XYZ file of C-alpha atoms in Angstrom:
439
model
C -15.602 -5.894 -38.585
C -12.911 -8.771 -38.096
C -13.352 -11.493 -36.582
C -11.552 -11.661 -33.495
C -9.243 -14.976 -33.408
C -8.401 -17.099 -30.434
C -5.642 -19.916 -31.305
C -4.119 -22.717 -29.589
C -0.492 -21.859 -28.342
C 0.835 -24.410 -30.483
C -0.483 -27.577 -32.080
C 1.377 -30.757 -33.096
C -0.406 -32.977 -34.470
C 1.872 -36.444 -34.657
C 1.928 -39.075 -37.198
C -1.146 -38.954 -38.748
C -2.060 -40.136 -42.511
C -1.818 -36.695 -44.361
C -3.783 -35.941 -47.673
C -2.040 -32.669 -49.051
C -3.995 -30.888 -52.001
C -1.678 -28.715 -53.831
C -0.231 -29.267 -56.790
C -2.451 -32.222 -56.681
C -3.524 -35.003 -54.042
C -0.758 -36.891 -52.140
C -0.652 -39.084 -48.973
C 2.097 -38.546 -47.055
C 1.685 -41.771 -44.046
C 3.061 -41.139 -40.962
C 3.766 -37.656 -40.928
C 3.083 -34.391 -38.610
C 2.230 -31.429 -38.621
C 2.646 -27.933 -36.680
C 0.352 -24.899 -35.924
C 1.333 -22.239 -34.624
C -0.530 -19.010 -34.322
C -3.461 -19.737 -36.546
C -0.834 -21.247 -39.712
C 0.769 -24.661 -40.902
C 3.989 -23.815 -39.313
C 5.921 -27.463 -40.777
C 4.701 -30.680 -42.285
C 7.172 -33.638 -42.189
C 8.045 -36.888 -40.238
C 9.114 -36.453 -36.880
C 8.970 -32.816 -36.536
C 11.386 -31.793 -33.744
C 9.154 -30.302 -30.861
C 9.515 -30.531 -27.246
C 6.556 -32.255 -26.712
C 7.207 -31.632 -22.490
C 6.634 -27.625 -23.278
C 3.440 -27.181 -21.963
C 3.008 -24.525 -24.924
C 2.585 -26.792 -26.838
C -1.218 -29.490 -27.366
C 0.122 -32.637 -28.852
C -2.852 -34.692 -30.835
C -2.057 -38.568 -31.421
C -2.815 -38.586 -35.076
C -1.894 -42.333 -36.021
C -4.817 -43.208 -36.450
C -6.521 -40.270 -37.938
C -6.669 -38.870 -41.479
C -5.138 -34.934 -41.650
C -6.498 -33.092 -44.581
C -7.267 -29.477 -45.630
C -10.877 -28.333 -44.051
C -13.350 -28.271 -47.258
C -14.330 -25.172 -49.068
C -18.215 -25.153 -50.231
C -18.314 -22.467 -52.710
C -22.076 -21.966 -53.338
C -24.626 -22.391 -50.297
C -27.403 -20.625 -49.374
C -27.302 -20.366 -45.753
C -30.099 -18.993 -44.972
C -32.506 -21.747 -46.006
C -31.266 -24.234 -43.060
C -34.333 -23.369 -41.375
C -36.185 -24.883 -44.456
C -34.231 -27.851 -44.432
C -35.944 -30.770 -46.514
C -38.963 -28.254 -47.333
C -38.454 -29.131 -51.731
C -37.037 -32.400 -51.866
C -39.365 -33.444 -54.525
C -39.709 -30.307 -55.965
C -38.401 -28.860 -59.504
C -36.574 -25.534 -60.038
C -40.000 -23.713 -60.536
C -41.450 -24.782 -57.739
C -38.556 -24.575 -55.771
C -38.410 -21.117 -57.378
C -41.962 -20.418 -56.527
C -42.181 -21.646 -52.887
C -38.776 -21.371 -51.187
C -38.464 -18.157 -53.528
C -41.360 -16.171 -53.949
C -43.491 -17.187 -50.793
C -40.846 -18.175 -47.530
C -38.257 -16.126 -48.710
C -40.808 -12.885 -48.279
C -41.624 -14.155 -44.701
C -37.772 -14.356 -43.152
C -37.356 -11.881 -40.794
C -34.155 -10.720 -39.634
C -33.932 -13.353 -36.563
C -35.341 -15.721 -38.959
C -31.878 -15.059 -40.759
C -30.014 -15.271 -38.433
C -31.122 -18.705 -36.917
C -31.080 -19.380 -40.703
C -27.351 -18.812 -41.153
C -25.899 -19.440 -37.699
C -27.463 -23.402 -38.015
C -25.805 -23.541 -41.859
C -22.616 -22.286 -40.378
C -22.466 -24.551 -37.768
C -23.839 -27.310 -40.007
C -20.555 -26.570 -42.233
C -18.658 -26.950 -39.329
C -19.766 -30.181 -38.170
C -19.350 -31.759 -41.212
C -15.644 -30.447 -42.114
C -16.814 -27.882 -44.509
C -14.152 -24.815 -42.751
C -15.164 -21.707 -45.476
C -17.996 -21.473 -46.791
C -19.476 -19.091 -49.582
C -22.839 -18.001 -48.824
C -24.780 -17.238 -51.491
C -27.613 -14.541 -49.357
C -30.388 -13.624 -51.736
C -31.910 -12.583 -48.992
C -31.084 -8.744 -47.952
C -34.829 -7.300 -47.755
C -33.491 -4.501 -45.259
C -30.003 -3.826 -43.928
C -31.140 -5.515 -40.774
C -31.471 -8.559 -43.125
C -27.869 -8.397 -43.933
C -26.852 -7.497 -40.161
C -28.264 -10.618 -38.636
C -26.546 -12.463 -42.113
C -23.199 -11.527 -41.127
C -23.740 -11.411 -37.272
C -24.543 -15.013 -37.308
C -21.107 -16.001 -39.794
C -18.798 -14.449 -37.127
C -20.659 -15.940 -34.034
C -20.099 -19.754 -35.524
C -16.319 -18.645 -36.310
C -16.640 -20.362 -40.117
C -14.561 -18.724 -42.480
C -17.148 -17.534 -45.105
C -17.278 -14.665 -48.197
C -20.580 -13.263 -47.633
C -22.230 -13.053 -50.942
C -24.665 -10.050 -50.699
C -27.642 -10.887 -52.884
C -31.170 -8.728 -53.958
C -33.849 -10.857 -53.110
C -35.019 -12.957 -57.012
C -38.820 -11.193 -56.872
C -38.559 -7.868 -54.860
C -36.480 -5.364 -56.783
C -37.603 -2.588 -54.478
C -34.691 -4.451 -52.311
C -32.024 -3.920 -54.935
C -30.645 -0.965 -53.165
C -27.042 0.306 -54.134
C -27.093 2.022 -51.285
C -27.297 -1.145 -48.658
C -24.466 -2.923 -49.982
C -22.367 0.036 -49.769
C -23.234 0.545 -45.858
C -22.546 -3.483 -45.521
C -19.334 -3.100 -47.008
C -17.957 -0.047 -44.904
C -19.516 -1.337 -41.714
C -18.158 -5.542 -41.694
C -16.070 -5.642 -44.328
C -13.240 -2.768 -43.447
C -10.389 -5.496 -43.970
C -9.715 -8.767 -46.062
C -7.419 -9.974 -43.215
C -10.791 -11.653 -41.283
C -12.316 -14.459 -40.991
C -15.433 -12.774 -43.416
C -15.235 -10.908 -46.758
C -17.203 -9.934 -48.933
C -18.705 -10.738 -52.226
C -21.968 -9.302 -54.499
C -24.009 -11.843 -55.627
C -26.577 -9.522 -58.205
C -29.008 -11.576 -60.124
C -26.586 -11.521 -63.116
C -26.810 -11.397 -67.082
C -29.257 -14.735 -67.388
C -32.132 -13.081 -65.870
C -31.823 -9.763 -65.566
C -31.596 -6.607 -68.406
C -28.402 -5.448 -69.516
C -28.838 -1.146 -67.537
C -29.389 -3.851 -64.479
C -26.166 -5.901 -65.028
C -23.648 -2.905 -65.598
C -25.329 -1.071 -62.491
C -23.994 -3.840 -60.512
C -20.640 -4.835 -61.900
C -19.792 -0.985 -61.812
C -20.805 -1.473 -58.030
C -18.672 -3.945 -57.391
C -15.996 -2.553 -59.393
C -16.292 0.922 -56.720
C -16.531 -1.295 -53.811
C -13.414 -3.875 -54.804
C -15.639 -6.887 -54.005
C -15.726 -10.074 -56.314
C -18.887 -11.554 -58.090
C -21.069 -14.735 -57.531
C -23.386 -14.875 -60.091
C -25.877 -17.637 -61.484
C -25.441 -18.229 -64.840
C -28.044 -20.093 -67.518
C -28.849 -20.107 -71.596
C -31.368 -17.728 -70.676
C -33.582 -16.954 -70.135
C -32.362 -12.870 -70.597
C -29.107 -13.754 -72.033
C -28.763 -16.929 -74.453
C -25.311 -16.512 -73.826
C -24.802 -14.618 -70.897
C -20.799 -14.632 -70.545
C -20.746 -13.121 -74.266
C -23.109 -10.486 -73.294
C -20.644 -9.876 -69.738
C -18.105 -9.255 -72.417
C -19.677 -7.017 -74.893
C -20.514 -4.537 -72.179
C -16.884 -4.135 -70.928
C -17.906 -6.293 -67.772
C -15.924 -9.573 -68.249
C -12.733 -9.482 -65.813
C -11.014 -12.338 -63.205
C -12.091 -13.644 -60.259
C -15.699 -13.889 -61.276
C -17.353 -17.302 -59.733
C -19.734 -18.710 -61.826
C -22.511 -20.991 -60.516
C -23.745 -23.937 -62.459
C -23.749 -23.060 -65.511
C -25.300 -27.106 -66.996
C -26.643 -25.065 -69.927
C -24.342 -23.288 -71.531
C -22.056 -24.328 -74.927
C -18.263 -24.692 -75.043
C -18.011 -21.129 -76.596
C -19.280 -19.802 -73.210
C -16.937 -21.651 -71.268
C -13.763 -20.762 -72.899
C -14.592 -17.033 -72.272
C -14.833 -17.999 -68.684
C -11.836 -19.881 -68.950
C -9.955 -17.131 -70.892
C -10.721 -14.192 -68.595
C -9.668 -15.693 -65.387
C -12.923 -16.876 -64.017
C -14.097 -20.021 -62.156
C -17.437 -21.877 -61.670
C -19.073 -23.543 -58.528
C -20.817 -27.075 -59.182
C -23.831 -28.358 -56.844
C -24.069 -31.856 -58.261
C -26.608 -32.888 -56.238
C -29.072 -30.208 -56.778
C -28.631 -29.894 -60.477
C -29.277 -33.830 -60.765
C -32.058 -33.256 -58.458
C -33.683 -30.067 -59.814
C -32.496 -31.532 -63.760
C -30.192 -28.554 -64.873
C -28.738 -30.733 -67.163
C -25.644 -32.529 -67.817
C -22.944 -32.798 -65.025
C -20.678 -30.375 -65.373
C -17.533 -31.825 -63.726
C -15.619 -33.334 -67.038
C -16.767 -30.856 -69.080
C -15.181 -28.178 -66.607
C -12.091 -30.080 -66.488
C -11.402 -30.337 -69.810
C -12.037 -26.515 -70.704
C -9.813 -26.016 -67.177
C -11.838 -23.447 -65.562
C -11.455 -23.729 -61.420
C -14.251 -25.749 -60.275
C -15.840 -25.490 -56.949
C -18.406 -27.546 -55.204
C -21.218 -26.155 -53.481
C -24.382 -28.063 -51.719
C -26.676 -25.168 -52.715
C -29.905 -25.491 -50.979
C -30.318 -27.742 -48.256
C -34.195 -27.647 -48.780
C -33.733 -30.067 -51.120
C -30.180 -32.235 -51.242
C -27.778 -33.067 -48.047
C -25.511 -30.207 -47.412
C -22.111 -32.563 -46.648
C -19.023 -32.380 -48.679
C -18.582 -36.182 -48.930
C -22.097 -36.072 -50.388
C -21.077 -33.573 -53.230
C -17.983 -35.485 -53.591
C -19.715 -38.554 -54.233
C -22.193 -37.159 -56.401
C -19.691 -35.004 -58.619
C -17.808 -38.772 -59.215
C -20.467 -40.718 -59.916
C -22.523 -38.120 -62.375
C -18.973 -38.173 -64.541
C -17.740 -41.842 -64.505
C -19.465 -41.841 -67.987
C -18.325 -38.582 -69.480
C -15.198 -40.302 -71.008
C -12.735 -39.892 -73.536
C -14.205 -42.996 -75.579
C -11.580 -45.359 -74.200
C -13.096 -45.532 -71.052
C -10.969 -43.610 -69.434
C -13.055 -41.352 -66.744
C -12.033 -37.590 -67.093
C -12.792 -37.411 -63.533
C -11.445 -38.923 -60.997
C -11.206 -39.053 -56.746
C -8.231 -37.196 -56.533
C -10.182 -34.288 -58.776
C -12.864 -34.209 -57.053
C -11.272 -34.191 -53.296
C -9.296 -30.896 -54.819
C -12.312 -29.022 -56.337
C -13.523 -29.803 -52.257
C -10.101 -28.442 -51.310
C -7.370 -26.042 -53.496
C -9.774 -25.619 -56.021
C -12.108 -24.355 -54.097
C -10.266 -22.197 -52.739
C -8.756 -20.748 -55.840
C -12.435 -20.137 -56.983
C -13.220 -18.320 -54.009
C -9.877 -16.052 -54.443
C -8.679 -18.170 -51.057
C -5.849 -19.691 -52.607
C -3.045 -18.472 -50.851
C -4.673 -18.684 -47.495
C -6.629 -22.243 -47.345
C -7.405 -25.175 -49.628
C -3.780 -27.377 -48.925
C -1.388 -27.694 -45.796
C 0.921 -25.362 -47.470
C 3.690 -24.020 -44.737
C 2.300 -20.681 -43.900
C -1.668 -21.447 -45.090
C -3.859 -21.009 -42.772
C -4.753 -23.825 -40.483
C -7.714 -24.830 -41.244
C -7.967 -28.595 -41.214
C -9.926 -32.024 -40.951
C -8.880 -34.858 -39.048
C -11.325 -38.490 -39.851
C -11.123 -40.989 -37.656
C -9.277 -43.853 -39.832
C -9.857 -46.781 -37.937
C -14.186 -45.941 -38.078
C -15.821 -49.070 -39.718
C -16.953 -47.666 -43.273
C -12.877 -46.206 -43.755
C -10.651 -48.906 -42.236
C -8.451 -50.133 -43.826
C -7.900 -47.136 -45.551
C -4.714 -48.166 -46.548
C -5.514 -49.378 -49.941
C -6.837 -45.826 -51.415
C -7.088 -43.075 -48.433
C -7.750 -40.867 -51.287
C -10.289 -42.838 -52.901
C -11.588 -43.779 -49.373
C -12.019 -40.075 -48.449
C -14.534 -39.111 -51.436
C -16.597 -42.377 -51.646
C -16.475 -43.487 -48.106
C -16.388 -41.076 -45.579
C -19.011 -39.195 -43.796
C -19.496 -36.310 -40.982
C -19.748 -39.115 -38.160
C -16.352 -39.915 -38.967
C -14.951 -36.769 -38.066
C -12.782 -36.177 -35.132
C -11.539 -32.201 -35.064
C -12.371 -29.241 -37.137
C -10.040 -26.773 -36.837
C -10.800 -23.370 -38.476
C -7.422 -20.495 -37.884
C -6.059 -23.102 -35.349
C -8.957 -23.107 -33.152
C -11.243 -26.398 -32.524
C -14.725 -26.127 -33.878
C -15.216 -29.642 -33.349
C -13.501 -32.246 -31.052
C -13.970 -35.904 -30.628
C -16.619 -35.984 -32.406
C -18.523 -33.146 -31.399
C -19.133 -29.445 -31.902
C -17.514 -27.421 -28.957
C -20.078 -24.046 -29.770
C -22.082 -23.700 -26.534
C -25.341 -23.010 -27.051
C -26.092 -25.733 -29.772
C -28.986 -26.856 -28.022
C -30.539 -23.439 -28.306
C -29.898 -22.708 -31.657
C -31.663 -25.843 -32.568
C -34.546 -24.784 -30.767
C -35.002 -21.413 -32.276
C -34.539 -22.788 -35.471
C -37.584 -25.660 -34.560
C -39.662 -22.351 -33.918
C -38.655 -20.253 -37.105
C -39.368 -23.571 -39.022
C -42.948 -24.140 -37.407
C -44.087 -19.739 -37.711
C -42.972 -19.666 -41.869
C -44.578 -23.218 -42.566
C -47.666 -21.831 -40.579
C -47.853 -19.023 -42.570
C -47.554 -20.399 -46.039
């Protein structure tokens, strides 16, 4: 299955205050830029258009901030029907309740409901590709309503196929192979593809070379949780001693593992997604940002599990910044800074996700999938000073204008253009209400 794409003609959007990602953050003021077919045709001041062709939307950007759309690189979708169910829960009970006991209870609609309200949560709040983490494949009609939902909010996503933690009569070989023939034909979509198995941290080692071998014979990438046990004390040295170690493996979180593990992630090509608000919250341990940085591995952000920490990119932002203004050099110079942790939002991201040469920057020929803020909004003007700086610690969803996502408005002036919103949010106030009842 692709998704099936339906762009603007053209797109200009004139004069607005551009944030660029790649090689690193820069403002460009003033400045415009093109879309045509889907892709960042030009970037520059005064882009020669004919702004009379009626071909051609013109947006009045001069008072809007233009950036790359964010990339959240670990979220579990499916749990936006549980929103705020663990705020004030730890990881066990988390694990326990969310877990053990709702998790068992989703049905396939409940899914669905579950992941088109994350997408379109994404969406709303800039977030344009999203990797969803979906632990949650109890029967193929699990993973149908999964993926059915990411193409009906038309987010950009890698669907991360996951066995359910405590039902390993799920963990069929035979599911993910009928997933990937049936959606995933093509990497030139919208959706791809990733397995997300339980991994070397909590699982035996017959388990964890069943699966990498899988996804070795299917050609999909790995999303895998990663701890100091407690299977694997060092689970990226026991990847290794079984052959399994190779690129393009995104680690997630990660707080508790030593240096040694990190430079085998760094050495074989492999990148890690952060959730700084959920491992503060749920006390994984130290932030992971600086530490990340300074061994430099890719690093993603993710907002994890919406059950128990805001699932916004400025939030993540603003957490990843603050958790590492102390992790210093001893001068007290931060290792982090804005500009890092806009581009872990943005490029990096991307690159985590294996994205980089389609999203992440405004790159000529990237796709366009971008953010515009509204500049002049109380909480960002005058964003003069730092729009950088103002991006990460100021900004929030309201301030968002458009969403684009391949060219196409997902959001404009302020609001979502999907249809049925109102409906969604109803079924999703009814799957809430039946798997609360029955807990």
């Amino acid at each position: 299955m692709g998704t099936e794409r339906h762009h603007s003609p053209r797109l200009l959007l004139r004069g607005g205050l551009v944030i660029d990602t790649s090689p690193h953050p820069v403002v460009h003021p003033h400045t415009d830029v093109l879309v045509e077919e889907g892709r960042i045709a030009a970037v520059g001041r005064g882009l020669p258009c004919d702004e009379s062709d009626t071909g051609l939307e013109v947006i009045d950007a001069r008072q809007l901030v233009v950036l790359p759309g964010f990339v959240d690189t670990h979220r579990h979708l499916w749990q936006a029907v549980l929103r705020s169910a663990a705020v004030d829960e730890s990881l066990d009970s988390y694990l326990g309740r969310i877990l053990g006991d709702l998790s068992g209870r989703f049905t396939p609609a409940d899914v669905y409901t579950g992941n088109l309200l994350g997408a379109l949560e994404c969406l709303d709040s800039g977030v344009t590709t999203v990797q969803d983490f979906s632990h949650v494949q109890y029967t193929p009609e699990h993973s149908a309503a999964a993926v059915e939902a990411l193409e009906e909010a038309g987010i950009r996503a890698v669907f991360g196929y996951g066995y359910p933690v405590f039902d390993d009569t799920a963990r069929r070989a035979d599911w993910v192979r009928e997933v990937r023939a049936r959606y995933f034909p093509s990497r030139d979509a919208l959706l791809t593809m990733a397995l997300a198995p339980v991994g070397p941290s909590f699982a035996p080692p017959e388990a964890v070379r069943e699966d990498w071998l899988l996804a070795r014979e299917l050609g999909l990438p790995i999303a895998v949780h990663v701890t100091a046990g407690p299977v694997a004390m060092r689970p990226i040295t026991a990847l290794q001693e079984q052959g399994l170690l190779t690129s393009g493996t995104l680690y997630v979180h990660g707080n508790s593992l030593p240096d040694s593990e990190l430079r085998l992630i760094a050495e074989s090509g492999g990148a890690v997604a952060i959730t700084p608000a959920i491992e503060a919250s749920m006390r994984f341990g130290a932030p992971m940002a600086g530490r990340l940085r300074r061994a430099g591995i890719p690093t993603g952000l993710g907002a994890d599990a919406v059950t128990s920490a805001p699932g916004d990119m400025f939030s993540q932002m603003r957490a990843a910044l603050m958790s590492s203004h102390f992790d210093g050099d001893g001068d007290g110079e931060a290792t982090v800074k804005a500009a890092d942790v806009l581009r872990m939002a943005t490029a990096e991201g991307a690159e985590a996700l294996g994205l980089a040469d389609e999203v992440g920057s405004l790159g000529v020929g990237k796709r366009a999938d971008l953010v515009l803020l509204r500049a002049d909004d109380i909480n960002l003007a005058p964003v003069a000073h730092d729009p950088i700086g103002a991006v990460v610690t100021a900004a929030h969803p309201g301030n968002i204008d458009t969403v684009l996502v391949d060219g196409r408005p997902v959001k404009r002036a302020g609001r979502l253009v999907y249809g049925e919103l109102g409906g969604v949010l109803d079924t999703a106030h009814r799957s809430a209400e039946r798997l609360v009842a029955a807990s």
